[in-house]
């Protein structure tokens, strides 16, 4: 037995694969494995690199291919998963296939409450823009009611809730709506620029260079238990951070739920008793560890990136046009920002806790949510 | 920086992917990552599980798809690999595609000797039987001359050398022939049942329950420097052990070559000066660590397997025919023997050295090889 590992957790991870770099399953698999989870990776695309390079080659799995791989597992009794983490799927039909897998695993576990938990990352878009086909949105809306935890970013939360997030009040409304519309007991909105929202109540917003993660687990009456963690934003764009967040959350939530008592692990959807305060939720406790690990890995990545970009580039044979030179520079900068995982597993396993979880005070919420 | 990691090594791993369990790249990627290598996994098949289950679903990559993924890396300048590890490819054309990748990477590194190293696992068959199409054999023979290290098992060594291994003498002849025919400087035959071979010379064979690994690095005159490591065989069949051996060898050889001095890392194909004895070769030193890690992981796997099989099976709903029951038992036993990796990374990183490397004495070799 090794120290610093989370309790044994068998995860089916359904997301994209890239040959080079770390996004999708190529991020999530290693992150969860490093923390001691047994991971079965079902890959929905096979690309040479992530799309942030603006060019890539490879193939997408069809909905049928995704279903077939799962049928392969079923026929050999290889479906003893504790958790499914589902991420990017390349079409509406593929999202439906993934949904069918999640629903089947939920049904198989029906007689053993808490024995299976589905974490759904509804990958649809970011920064106000869809980057999937329009028909993927209703596909996600159809499968979301079967998930236990859903991890939208701010834009995806707007899409799922139908509420434009412009203030703390509308943020709380959106989370409440996601709980209600999809009966999904746990929600984390993975990245909100809180200082941009209009404020209300007495809790001050964080400074401008901070991001906020907002989470909630429902009470038995369906009302949200909202918590918030503010983290300093790093001045660099990294690909795959959503996948790192989701993967760490799987491992840390499994750990926190096992440690929680109350027979929580054998409770449907791992929903804590009403008496547990927002900041004491396993979801909140997990989030602090997740964000602490992520921040350390990304700080180190930024150092490595800066060192890599400081090295002089060997001259190219022959003249490059301005456009060719710009492309070459862009590719180099994108490569330099690939998240550095394999030399930094210690901070994944043993994060130095550097963030605080805060309750949303009642007076910060709109009257009908207090 | 983390302790117990090998020096930074960027590896392109070309082999099969399975959703459940650990073989091919699903074994090799995590093993190399655990030791600190940055791994780019180019998957040649996408199966639900390994073929030892006798049933699986999934798809094979075409030769064109393999080439396309590599072209995707090339166009974005993502080919800065120190090592390529190539394993199973699903057709002769796919083997050729993999060969073209290896040759291209060798050519790119031509002006920087030692900056790229190709480890070729010529996956063709075992126990006297081919499990690939006949046309895969000439495909491997065509690409082998571009590899730096080749890792056949006893049967594959016979196929490549054209020499039937029936004695220590013919074993030495086969390795010598592989060095000569393919100009490949490093060879390891990954598993020989030495006690079954007719003996000569003064070195006693190991007992019957031992396996032997035989390796060699050529001298400047092309003659072999042969070493041997005997290891106790475990009474269980595990899938993916060849892939684990290859992956550990990549990491440990990179480590041993970096530690060797003699500017070895900047020497073509990492071939040690003639003065270095067989047992002092980086390849030999790497092999001891590799086998020590493997033996510990497999011992722990066997314990976990036995514990898993000792648990009573829940009764099946409805009667099963004898045949159905036998199939169910077989699947269960195969699953129980999946190699346990994620909870055992410490013995991958910090093996307890438990085996000795031995020189082959001159008098053990046929006269013309002495």
XYZ file of C-alpha atoms in Angstrom:
740
model
C 0.000 0.000 0.000
C 1.289 3.437 -0.887
C 0.778 6.563 1.153
C -0.945 9.682 -0.193
C -3.342 7.757 -2.393
C -7.104 8.173 -2.268
C -9.220 5.085 -1.434
C -9.422 2.564 -4.283
C -11.773 3.966 -6.901
C -12.526 2.392 -10.283
C -13.301 5.032 -12.879
C -14.623 4.820 -16.418
C -13.292 7.941 -18.153
C -14.988 8.847 -21.431
C -13.314 11.736 -23.252
C -10.872 12.654 -25.996
C -7.359 11.324 -26.535
C -4.454 13.289 -27.967
C -1.050 11.851 -28.830
C 0.926 14.899 -27.722
C 0.208 16.943 -24.627
C -2.418 16.698 -21.914
C -6.102 17.390 -22.457
C -9.260 15.256 -22.168
C -8.501 11.687 -21.180
C -4.803 12.265 -21.799
C -4.990 14.661 -18.846
C -7.656 12.975 -16.733
C -6.352 9.413 -16.910
C -2.881 10.164 -15.592
C -4.133 12.596 -12.943
C -6.560 10.038 -11.494
C -4.020 7.201 -11.792
C -1.432 9.288 -9.925
C -3.837 9.527 -7.022
C -4.368 5.758 -7.068
C -7.572 5.400 -9.095
C -7.910 2.479 -11.498
C -8.935 4.164 -14.746
C -10.531 2.649 -17.848
C -10.168 5.211 -20.648
C -12.769 5.095 -23.399
C -11.536 7.580 -25.982
C -14.061 9.576 -28.022
C -11.544 11.119 -30.430
C -8.007 10.205 -31.449
C -6.200 13.441 -32.349
C -2.523 14.264 -32.779
C -2.767 17.274 -30.425
C -5.314 19.590 -28.851
C -7.253 22.018 -30.979
C -5.629 25.044 -29.325
C -2.780 24.541 -31.813
C -5.361 25.543 -34.490
C -4.373 22.481 -36.542
C -4.477 18.768 -35.815
C -4.988 15.417 -37.508
C -6.828 12.319 -36.408
C -10.231 10.693 -36.188
C -13.424 10.953 -34.141
C -15.136 7.879 -32.731
C -18.677 7.398 -33.995
C -21.574 6.979 -31.589
C -21.649 3.307 -32.637
C -17.941 2.825 -31.885
C -18.409 4.304 -28.411
C -21.378 1.984 -27.774
C -19.449 -1.008 -29.115
C -16.525 -0.451 -26.764
C -18.945 -0.321 -23.848
C -20.693 -3.469 -25.094
C -17.251 -5.095 -25.157
C -16.874 -4.301 -21.466
C -20.382 -5.577 -20.678
C -19.941 -8.909 -22.405
C -16.823 -9.673 -20.351
C -18.208 -8.386 -17.024
C -15.791 -5.469 -16.910
C -18.227 -2.799 -15.697
C -17.494 -2.714 -11.967
C -16.942 1.048 -11.950
C -17.453 3.248 -8.891
C -17.431 6.460 -10.906
C -17.878 7.532 -14.498
C -16.261 10.774 -15.617
C -17.584 11.870 -18.983
C -16.132 14.763 -20.945
C -15.910 15.765 -24.591
C -17.917 13.753 -27.119
C -17.634 14.726 -30.785
C -21.338 14.832 -31.826
C -24.877 14.858 -30.467
C -25.158 11.139 -31.239
C -21.905 10.517 -29.359
C -23.258 12.469 -26.361
C -26.327 10.215 -26.477
C -24.105 7.105 -26.548
C -22.215 8.380 -23.521
C -25.542 9.091 -21.837
C -26.726 5.558 -22.512
C -23.568 4.223 -20.844
C -24.098 6.420 -17.776
C -27.750 5.438 -17.507
C -26.905 1.738 -17.858
C -24.284 1.948 -15.120
C -26.752 3.824 -12.871
C -29.325 1.076 -13.454
C -26.839 -1.715 -12.754
C -26.104 -0.011 -9.390
C -29.737 0.673 -8.498
C -29.889 -1.875 -5.696
C -26.654 -0.668 -4.105
C -27.156 3.092 -3.423
C -23.959 5.126 -3.709
C -22.076 2.323 -5.444
C -21.951 4.287 -8.690
C -21.544 8.041 -9.223
C -21.550 9.903 -12.527
C -19.550 13.106 -12.952
C -20.650 14.885 -16.122
C -18.559 17.632 -17.692
C -20.979 19.067 -20.275
C -18.347 20.261 -22.752
C -20.155 22.695 -25.038
C -18.323 26.001 -25.122
C -16.705 28.846 -23.236
C -16.556 32.649 -23.104
C -20.049 33.079 -24.526
C -19.450 30.824 -27.532
C -20.529 27.252 -28.371
C -17.732 25.168 -29.872
C -19.917 22.173 -30.591
C -22.839 21.760 -33.007
C -26.131 23.260 -31.871
C -27.721 19.806 -31.543
C -25.233 18.862 -28.811
C -27.008 21.217 -26.382
C -30.346 19.332 -26.271
C -28.377 16.060 -26.135
C -26.675 17.214 -22.924
C -29.959 18.516 -21.511
C -31.444 15.058 -22.065
C -28.715 13.140 -20.222
C -27.980 15.644 -17.415
C -30.832 14.351 -15.178
C -28.947 11.059 -14.777
C -25.702 12.638 -13.566
C -24.777 13.026 -9.888
C -22.360 15.932 -10.277
C -22.146 18.318 -13.172
C -19.244 20.623 -13.913
C -20.221 23.419 -16.286
C -18.161 26.547 -16.753
C -19.998 29.870 -16.526
C -21.158 29.785 -20.151
C -22.291 26.152 -19.993
C -24.189 26.935 -16.761
C -26.027 29.677 -18.642
C -26.860 27.274 -21.469
C -28.113 24.567 -19.098
C -30.068 26.897 -16.798
C -31.351 29.316 -19.408
C -30.281 32.128 -17.068
C -27.775 34.782 -18.111
C -25.274 35.222 -15.277
C -24.721 38.928 -14.731
C -24.750 39.208 -10.945
C -24.333 37.166 -7.797
C -28.088 36.818 -7.695
C -28.354 35.377 -11.206
C -25.385 33.097 -10.488
C -27.248 31.654 -7.502
C -30.408 31.416 -9.618
C -28.551 29.496 -12.322
C -27.187 26.933 -9.881
C -30.568 26.563 -8.230
C -32.160 26.095 -11.638
C -29.639 23.414 -12.632
C -30.377 21.535 -9.384
C -34.098 21.824 -10.043
C -34.421 21.301 -13.812
C -32.079 18.295 -13.938
C -32.551 16.960 -10.379
C -28.782 16.916 -10.184
C -27.662 16.963 -6.551
C -24.139 18.389 -7.003
C -23.006 21.278 -9.181
C -19.705 23.093 -9.492
C -19.326 26.081 -11.772
C -15.663 25.753 -12.508
C -14.717 29.309 -13.305
C -16.505 32.589 -12.720
C -15.047 36.071 -12.964
C -16.944 37.285 -9.942
C -15.577 40.828 -10.012
C -17.281 41.317 -13.361
C -20.702 40.584 -11.894
C -22.817 43.216 -10.212
C -22.647 42.734 -6.469
C -25.185 42.568 -3.702
C -25.091 41.695 -0.039
C -22.185 42.033 2.378
C -19.549 39.563 1.114
C -16.978 41.511 -0.878
C -15.971 40.230 -4.315
C -12.368 39.052 -4.768
C -9.858 41.322 -6.565
C -9.816 41.499 -10.358
C -7.044 38.953 -10.889
C -8.979 36.228 -9.088
C -11.239 33.469 -10.378
C -14.017 31.983 -8.322
C -15.254 28.417 -8.195
C -18.825 28.046 -6.956
C -20.296 24.740 -5.830
C -23.416 23.400 -4.225
C -24.959 20.193 -2.931
C -28.740 20.170 -2.507
C -30.527 19.742 0.794
C -33.376 17.229 0.989
C -35.852 20.006 0.028
C -33.884 20.671 -3.152
C -32.455 24.003 -1.956
C -28.784 24.682 -2.685
C -25.938 24.679 -0.186
C -23.627 27.152 -1.873
C -19.902 27.526 -1.263
C -17.239 29.562 -2.985
C -13.451 29.386 -3.345
C -11.447 32.336 -4.735
C -8.139 31.608 -6.430
C -5.573 33.902 -8.030
C -5.645 33.638 -11.827
C -2.345 32.900 -13.559
C -1.371 35.084 -16.461
C -1.287 32.340 -19.061
C -3.768 30.251 -21.044
C -3.456 26.514 -20.427
C -5.413 23.806 -22.260
C -6.848 20.871 -20.336
C -7.399 22.645 -17.034
C -11.102 21.755 -17.036
C -10.138 18.102 -17.467
C -7.584 18.367 -14.665
C -10.246 19.920 -12.428
C -12.728 17.151 -13.211
C -10.184 14.353 -12.703
C -8.932 15.714 -9.389
C -12.523 16.220 -8.278
C -13.338 12.553 -8.927
C -10.417 11.414 -6.783
C -10.845 13.959 -3.996
C -14.619 13.606 -3.779
C -14.253 9.833 -3.504
C -11.758 10.438 -0.706
C -13.898 13.020 1.108
C -17.056 10.903 0.872
C -15.245 7.849 2.257
C -13.962 9.954 5.158
C -17.302 11.643 5.847
C -19.046 9.029 7.962
C -22.864 9.101 7.984
C -22.667 6.006 5.779
C -22.393 8.562 2.970
C -20.659 6.215 0.552
C -23.728 3.969 0.681
C -26.152 6.901 0.264
C -27.705 7.615 -3.119
C -25.676 10.267 -4.965
C -23.484 10.854 -1.898
C -25.754 13.677 -0.645
C -24.789 14.759 2.885
C -27.475 15.085 5.603
C -29.120 18.509 5.802
C -27.223 19.328 8.970
C -23.914 19.486 7.099
C -23.043 23.115 6.310
C -22.026 24.180 2.810
C -18.369 24.636 3.736
C -18.232 21.200 5.395
C -19.622 19.363 2.381
C -17.350 16.657 0.929
C -17.724 18.559 -2.363
C -16.374 21.738 -0.736
C -13.547 19.916 1.043
C -12.622 18.163 -2.202
C -12.651 21.454 -4.118
C -10.055 23.034 -1.834
C -7.612 20.168 -2.416
C -8.362 20.134 -6.145
C -7.661 23.837 -6.544
C -4.532 23.706 -4.384
C -3.051 20.929 -6.551
C -4.042 22.691 -9.737
C -2.583 25.992 -8.703
C 0.790 24.389 -7.872
C 0.919 22.400 -11.108
C 0.032 25.463 -13.167
C 2.553 27.667 -11.351
C 5.249 25.110 -12.156
C 3.992 24.825 -15.710
C 4.295 28.572 -16.099
C 7.878 28.504 -14.815
C 8.751 25.702 -17.248
C 6.997 27.520 -20.063
C 8.903 30.723 -19.406
C 12.209 28.827 -19.274
C 11.368 27.030 -22.531
C 10.442 30.244 -24.330
C 13.592 31.994 -23.055
C 15.791 29.560 -25.002
C 16.838 30.964 -28.374
C 15.103 29.280 -31.316
C 17.435 27.666 -33.846
C 17.320 29.607 -37.093
C 15.077 28.198 -39.781
C 16.639 27.006 -43.017
C 15.457 29.501 -45.523
C 13.386 32.622 -45.254
C 10.002 32.542 -43.624
C 7.231 34.922 -44.519
C 5.858 37.045 -41.686
C 2.833 34.786 -41.639
C 4.939 31.604 -41.443
C 7.036 33.097 -38.665
C 3.917 34.093 -36.724
C 2.522 30.570 -37.069
C 5.806 29.038 -35.946
C 5.878 31.325 -32.900
C 2.278 30.523 -32.066
C 2.883 26.770 -32.232
C 5.959 27.142 -30.051
C 4.087 29.174 -27.445
C 1.198 26.707 -27.421
C 3.554 23.773 -26.958
C 5.421 25.582 -24.179
C 2.136 26.021 -22.279
C 1.340 22.258 -22.222
C 0.612 21.366 -18.599
C 3.592 19.689 -16.931
C 2.211 16.614 -15.188
C 4.675 13.752 -14.956
C 7.389 15.580 -12.976
C 4.830 17.182 -10.663
C 2.829 14.273 -9.293
C 3.801 15.057 -5.719
C 1.677 18.220 -5.699
C -1.182 16.224 -7.181
C -0.913 13.659 -4.385
C 0.040 15.947 -1.488
C -1.281 19.440 -2.158
C -0.277 22.265 0.125
C -3.677 23.670 1.067
C -3.599 27.329 0.132
C -7.232 28.317 -0.378
C -10.242 28.794 1.860
C -13.794 27.766 1.219
C -16.435 30.384 2.076
C -20.123 30.033 2.692
C -22.415 32.291 0.734
C -24.135 34.291 3.384
C -27.881 34.284 3.303
C -28.006 37.997 2.711
C -25.990 37.525 -0.483
C -28.788 35.496 -2.005
C -31.969 36.721 -3.624
C -34.902 36.753 -1.192
C -36.629 33.663 -2.577
C -33.440 31.600 -2.148
C -32.707 32.649 1.453
C 11.605 18.231 -8.808
C 10.562 14.836 -7.502
C 12.906 12.177 -6.193
C 13.085 8.666 -7.665
C 12.387 9.810 -11.201
C 14.619 9.007 -14.161
C 16.117 11.932 -16.120
C 13.585 13.767 -18.299
C 12.874 11.593 -21.329
C 10.317 12.330 -24.042
C 8.895 9.135 -25.480
C 6.691 8.444 -28.474
C 4.874 5.192 -27.630
C 3.195 3.449 -30.558
C 1.089 0.446 -29.515
C -2.422 -0.755 -28.752
C -4.948 0.838 -26.405
C -7.511 -1.046 -24.344
C -10.266 0.561 -22.284
C -10.094 -1.944 -19.424
C -6.899 -3.373 -17.993
C -3.248 -2.873 -18.787
C -1.576 -4.064 -21.976
C 0.160 -2.297 -24.863
C 0.155 1.474 -24.471
C -2.347 1.197 -21.622
C 0.482 -0.531 -19.732
C 3.510 1.245 -21.176
C 2.233 4.825 -20.935
C 1.490 4.770 -17.217
C 4.654 2.811 -16.369
C 6.893 5.320 -18.148
C 4.923 8.303 -16.796
C 5.272 6.952 -13.245
C 9.037 7.058 -13.672
C 8.856 10.645 -14.913
C 8.913 10.219 -18.698
C 6.763 12.517 -20.842
C 4.844 10.074 -23.028
C 2.995 10.717 -26.291
C 0.777 7.684 -26.922
C -0.081 6.932 -30.543
C -2.607 4.111 -30.342
C -2.671 1.458 -33.086
C -5.872 -0.255 -31.947
C -8.783 0.830 -29.744
C -10.151 -2.300 -28.055
C -12.437 -2.774 -25.070
C -10.025 -5.226 -23.402
C -7.042 -7.444 -24.197
C -7.439 -10.469 -26.414
C -6.639 -12.877 -23.577
C -10.319 -12.588 -22.624
C -10.992 -14.409 -25.950
C -13.574 -11.738 -26.849
C -13.347 -8.001 -27.324
C -14.842 -5.173 -29.338
C -13.267 -2.142 -30.928
C -11.409 -0.912 -33.964
C -7.929 -1.084 -35.480
C -6.156 2.000 -36.807
C -5.305 1.793 -40.479
C -1.767 2.395 -41.692
C -3.004 5.710 -43.079
C -4.489 6.772 -39.732
C -1.190 6.005 -37.986
C 0.714 8.053 -40.588
C -1.797 10.899 -40.327
C -1.414 11.182 -36.561
C 2.344 11.390 -37.006
C 1.941 13.996 -39.760
C -0.213 15.944 -37.304
C 2.722 15.993 -34.880
C 5.168 16.997 -37.625
C 3.111 19.933 -38.865
C 3.006 21.448 -35.379
C 6.679 20.747 -34.537
C 5.758 18.205 -31.851
C 8.407 15.581 -32.668
C 11.091 16.369 -30.092
C 11.227 12.778 -28.850
C 14.292 11.224 -27.199
C 12.962 7.691 -27.563
C 10.368 5.842 -29.596
C 8.922 2.644 -28.159
C 6.993 0.723 -30.799
C 4.908 -2.333 -30.017
C 1.887 -4.037 -31.532
C 0.673 -2.849 -34.926
C -2.382 -4.524 -36.425
C -1.204 -5.259 -39.994
C 1.879 -5.404 -42.199
C 0.973 -1.995 -43.621
C 0.661 -0.612 -40.080
C 4.103 -2.045 -39.217
C 5.445 -0.229 -42.284
C 3.815 3.023 -41.142
C 5.411 2.637 -37.729
C 8.724 1.919 -39.443
C 8.414 5.076 -41.509
C 7.902 7.079 -38.307
C 10.981 5.525 -36.684
C 13.101 6.125 -39.767
C 11.916 9.740 -40.034
C 12.762 10.411 -36.391
C 16.205 8.779 -36.858
C 16.826 11.024 -39.861
C 15.723 14.156 -38.036
C 18.287 13.297 -35.319
C 21.114 12.404 -37.695
C 23.214 15.454 -36.911
C 22.877 14.974 -33.153
C 24.122 11.422 -32.418
C 22.379 9.758 -29.503
C 19.593 12.328 -29.433
C 17.038 9.757 -30.601
C 16.820 6.058 -29.749
C 14.289 3.539 -31.105
C 13.208 0.570 -29.004
C 11.396 -1.947 -31.205
C 9.268 -4.705 -29.715
C 8.619 -6.912 -32.768
C 5.264 -8.289 -31.643
C 4.645 -11.348 -33.829
C 3.937 -14.371 -31.664
C 4.947 -16.567 -28.755
C 5.408 -20.203 -27.778
C 6.217 -21.322 -31.314
C 3.147 -19.699 -32.860
C 2.630 -16.523 -34.942
C -0.406 -14.501 -33.858
C -0.119 -11.970 -36.662
C -0.557 -12.400 -40.408
C 2.372 -14.002 -42.232
C 3.133 -10.761 -44.084
C 3.894 -8.989 -40.807
C 7.150 -10.973 -40.500
C 8.870 -9.502 -43.588
C 7.522 -6.062 -42.585
C 9.368 -6.316 -39.251
C 12.502 -7.659 -40.953
C 12.473 -4.594 -43.195
C 12.266 -2.035 -40.386
C 14.452 -3.782 -37.773
C 17.740 -2.372 -39.231
C 16.643 1.111 -38.162
C 16.047 0.192 -34.515
C 18.613 0.691 -31.748
C 17.282 -1.927 -29.335
C 15.075 -4.831 -30.211
C 13.101 -6.884 -27.691
C 11.997 -10.218 -29.149
C 10.829 -13.109 -27.040
C 12.425 -16.516 -27.749
C 10.060 -17.324 -30.616
C 10.400 -13.887 -32.232
C 14.197 -14.177 -31.934
C 13.977 -17.443 -33.876
C 11.820 -15.801 -36.542
C 14.153 -12.818 -36.910
C 17.395 -14.812 -36.828
C 16.224 -17.864 -38.746
C 17.899 -19.975 -36.053
C 15.962 -22.499 -33.973
C 16.959 -22.028 -30.333
C 17.544 -25.463 -28.803
C 20.711 -24.927 -26.795
C 22.841 -22.231 -25.219
C 24.970 -22.332 -28.337
C 22.056 -21.704 -30.703
C 20.739 -18.986 -28.356
C 24.073 -17.170 -28.627
C 24.055 -17.746 -32.389
C 20.573 -16.247 -32.689
C 21.522 -13.067 -30.820
C 24.726 -12.755 -32.823
C 22.737 -13.201 -36.020
C 20.222 -10.497 -35.012
C 23.090 -8.085 -34.322
C 24.639 -8.936 -37.692
C 21.653 -9.258 -40.047
C 19.927 -6.103 -38.799
C 22.973 -4.109 -37.598
C 21.023 -3.602 -34.396
C 23.402 -2.742 -31.546
C 21.264 -3.827 -28.588
C 19.171 -6.968 -28.194
C 17.285 -8.421 -25.251
C 15.538 -11.756 -25.502
C 12.876 -11.187 -22.933
C 12.082 -14.691 -21.817
C 13.943 -17.955 -22.303
C 13.327 -21.219 -20.488
C 17.013 -21.975 -20.231
C 16.599 -25.276 -18.398
C 14.820 -26.653 -21.439
C 17.825 -26.013 -23.670
C 20.685 -28.475 -23.991
C 23.617 -27.200 -21.992
C 27.278 -26.717 -22.690
C 30.139 -25.062 -20.875
C 30.563 -24.566 -17.167
C 27.780 -22.134 -16.152
C 24.981 -24.168 -14.630
C 21.442 -23.520 -15.865
C 18.932 -22.071 -13.389
C 16.363 -24.378 -11.750
C 13.220 -25.349 -13.655
C 10.963 -22.674 -12.188
C 13.212 -19.869 -13.429
C 13.075 -17.723 -16.536
C 16.147 -16.163 -18.078
C 16.514 -12.825 -19.789
C 19.462 -12.603 -22.169
C 20.839 -9.326 -23.488
C 23.719 -8.025 -25.489
C 25.280 -4.820 -26.763
C 27.720 -5.153 -29.659
C 31.407 -4.250 -29.509
C 32.857 -2.089 -32.276
C 33.741 -5.252 -34.232
C 30.088 -6.354 -34.129
C 30.667 -9.179 -31.638
C 28.103 -9.556 -28.844
C 28.596 -8.707 -25.181
C 26.221 -11.201 -23.645
C 24.717 -11.018 -20.174
C 22.047 -13.038 -18.454
C 19.634 -12.523 -15.541
C 17.727 -15.461 -13.995
C 14.409 -14.739 -12.302
C 11.935 -17.016 -10.542
C 8.807 -17.573 -12.631
C 5.469 -16.835 -10.976
C 2.765 -19.458 -11.243
C 0.268 -17.318 -13.106
C -0.234 -15.989 -16.613
C -0.313 -12.192 -16.828
C -1.066 -10.174 -19.959
C 0.996 -7.100 -20.753
C 4.226 -8.194 -19.110
C 6.153 -7.743 -22.365
C 4.844 -4.172 -22.549
C 5.780 -3.550 -18.924
C 9.275 -4.888 -19.611
C 9.686 -2.644 -22.659
C 8.386 0.466 -20.876
C 10.594 -0.022 -17.817
C 13.549 -0.683 -20.105
C 13.049 2.650 -21.886
C 13.077 4.534 -18.586
C 15.906 2.602 -16.949
C 18.123 2.569 -20.025
C 17.704 6.331 -20.376
C 18.715 6.622 -16.715
C 21.705 4.240 -17.001
C 23.006 5.891 -20.177
C 22.792 9.348 -18.600
C 24.722 8.055 -15.584
C 27.331 6.174 -17.624
C 29.745 8.971 -18.515
C 31.904 8.466 -21.631
C 29.585 11.024 -23.279
C 27.411 7.986 -23.976
C 24.198 9.954 -24.301
C 25.737 11.822 -27.256
C 27.060 8.624 -28.858
C 25.210 7.047 -31.754
C 22.867 4.317 -30.493
C 24.247 4.631 -26.949
C 26.873 1.883 -27.574
C 29.377 1.696 -24.709
C 33.131 1.645 -25.425
C 34.596 -1.837 -25.970
C 36.271 -1.768 -22.583
C 32.912 -1.933 -20.794
C 32.210 -5.524 -19.716
C 28.857 -7.162 -20.504
C 27.657 -6.983 -16.898
C 28.565 -3.294 -16.627
C 26.633 -2.294 -19.738
C 23.867 0.280 -19.177
C 21.571 -2.290 -20.821
C 22.529 -4.878 -18.186
C 22.230 -2.426 -15.292
C 18.845 -1.297 -16.598
C 17.652 -4.902 -16.942
C 18.288 -5.668 -13.263
C 16.125 -2.736 -12.152
C 13.458 -3.562 -14.721
C 13.153 -7.161 -13.589
C 13.201 -6.233 -9.900
C 10.276 -3.826 -10.391
C 8.384 -6.320 -12.508
C 8.825 -9.147 -10.069
C 7.464 -7.030 -7.190
C 4.485 -5.752 -9.194
C 3.620 -9.262 -10.358
C 3.984 -10.745 -6.868
C 1.546 -8.111 -5.595
C -0.731 -8.727 -8.551
C -0.797 -12.423 -7.720
C -1.718 -11.670 -4.094
C -4.537 -9.360 -5.231
C -5.688 -11.908 -7.787
C -5.826 -14.668 -5.189
C -7.757 -12.431 -2.790
C -10.190 -11.456 -5.560
C -10.791 -15.061 -6.592
C -11.279 -16.142 -2.964
C -14.386 -13.944 -2.666
C -17.578 -15.904 -3.273
C -19.249 -15.059 -6.593
C -22.791 -13.750 -6.338
C -25.197 -16.319 -7.740
C -26.331 -15.752 -11.299
C -29.987 -15.080 -11.947
C -31.136 -18.210 -13.722
C -29.395 -21.406 -14.639
C -26.220 -21.369 -16.608
C -25.152 -24.187 -18.863
C -21.818 -25.816 -18.062
C -20.356 -23.945 -20.985
C -21.724 -20.580 -19.830
C -20.443 -21.226 -16.325
C -16.997 -22.125 -17.669
C -16.898 -18.944 -19.731
C -17.964 -16.855 -16.762
C -15.224 -18.418 -14.621
C -12.642 -17.881 -17.335
C -13.547 -14.193 -17.697
C -13.394 -13.757 -13.947
C -9.982 -15.388 -13.706
C -8.647 -13.323 -16.598
C -9.908 -10.107 -15.015
C -8.427 -11.066 -11.643
C -5.004 -11.473 -13.275
C -4.935 -7.899 -14.674
C -1.640 -6.357 -13.571
C -2.081 -4.041 -10.588
C -0.249 -0.845 -11.471
C -1.744 2.256 -9.909
C -1.401 1.201 -6.258
C 2.108 -0.156 -6.821
C 4.013 2.732 -8.362
C 6.519 2.828 -5.528
C 8.071 -0.482 -6.609
C 8.185 0.827 -10.156
C 10.065 3.929 -9.010
C 12.184 2.424 -6.234
C 12.744 -1.261 -6.936
C 14.403 -3.417 -4.326
C 17.219 -4.944 -6.359
C 16.824 -8.686 -6.023
C 18.527 -10.173 -9.070
C 22.101 -10.504 -10.300
C 23.411 -10.046 -13.785
C 25.876 -12.705 -14.976
C 28.380 -12.647 -17.776
C 28.282 -15.490 -20.230
C 31.678 -17.049 -19.863
C 33.647 -17.471 -22.997
C 33.695 -21.219 -22.596
C 29.874 -21.243 -22.699
C 29.921 -19.923 -26.226
C 30.464 -21.816 -29.465
C 34.098 -21.689 -30.604
C 33.538 -19.148 -33.388
C 31.874 -16.697 -30.988
C 34.557 -16.834 -28.290
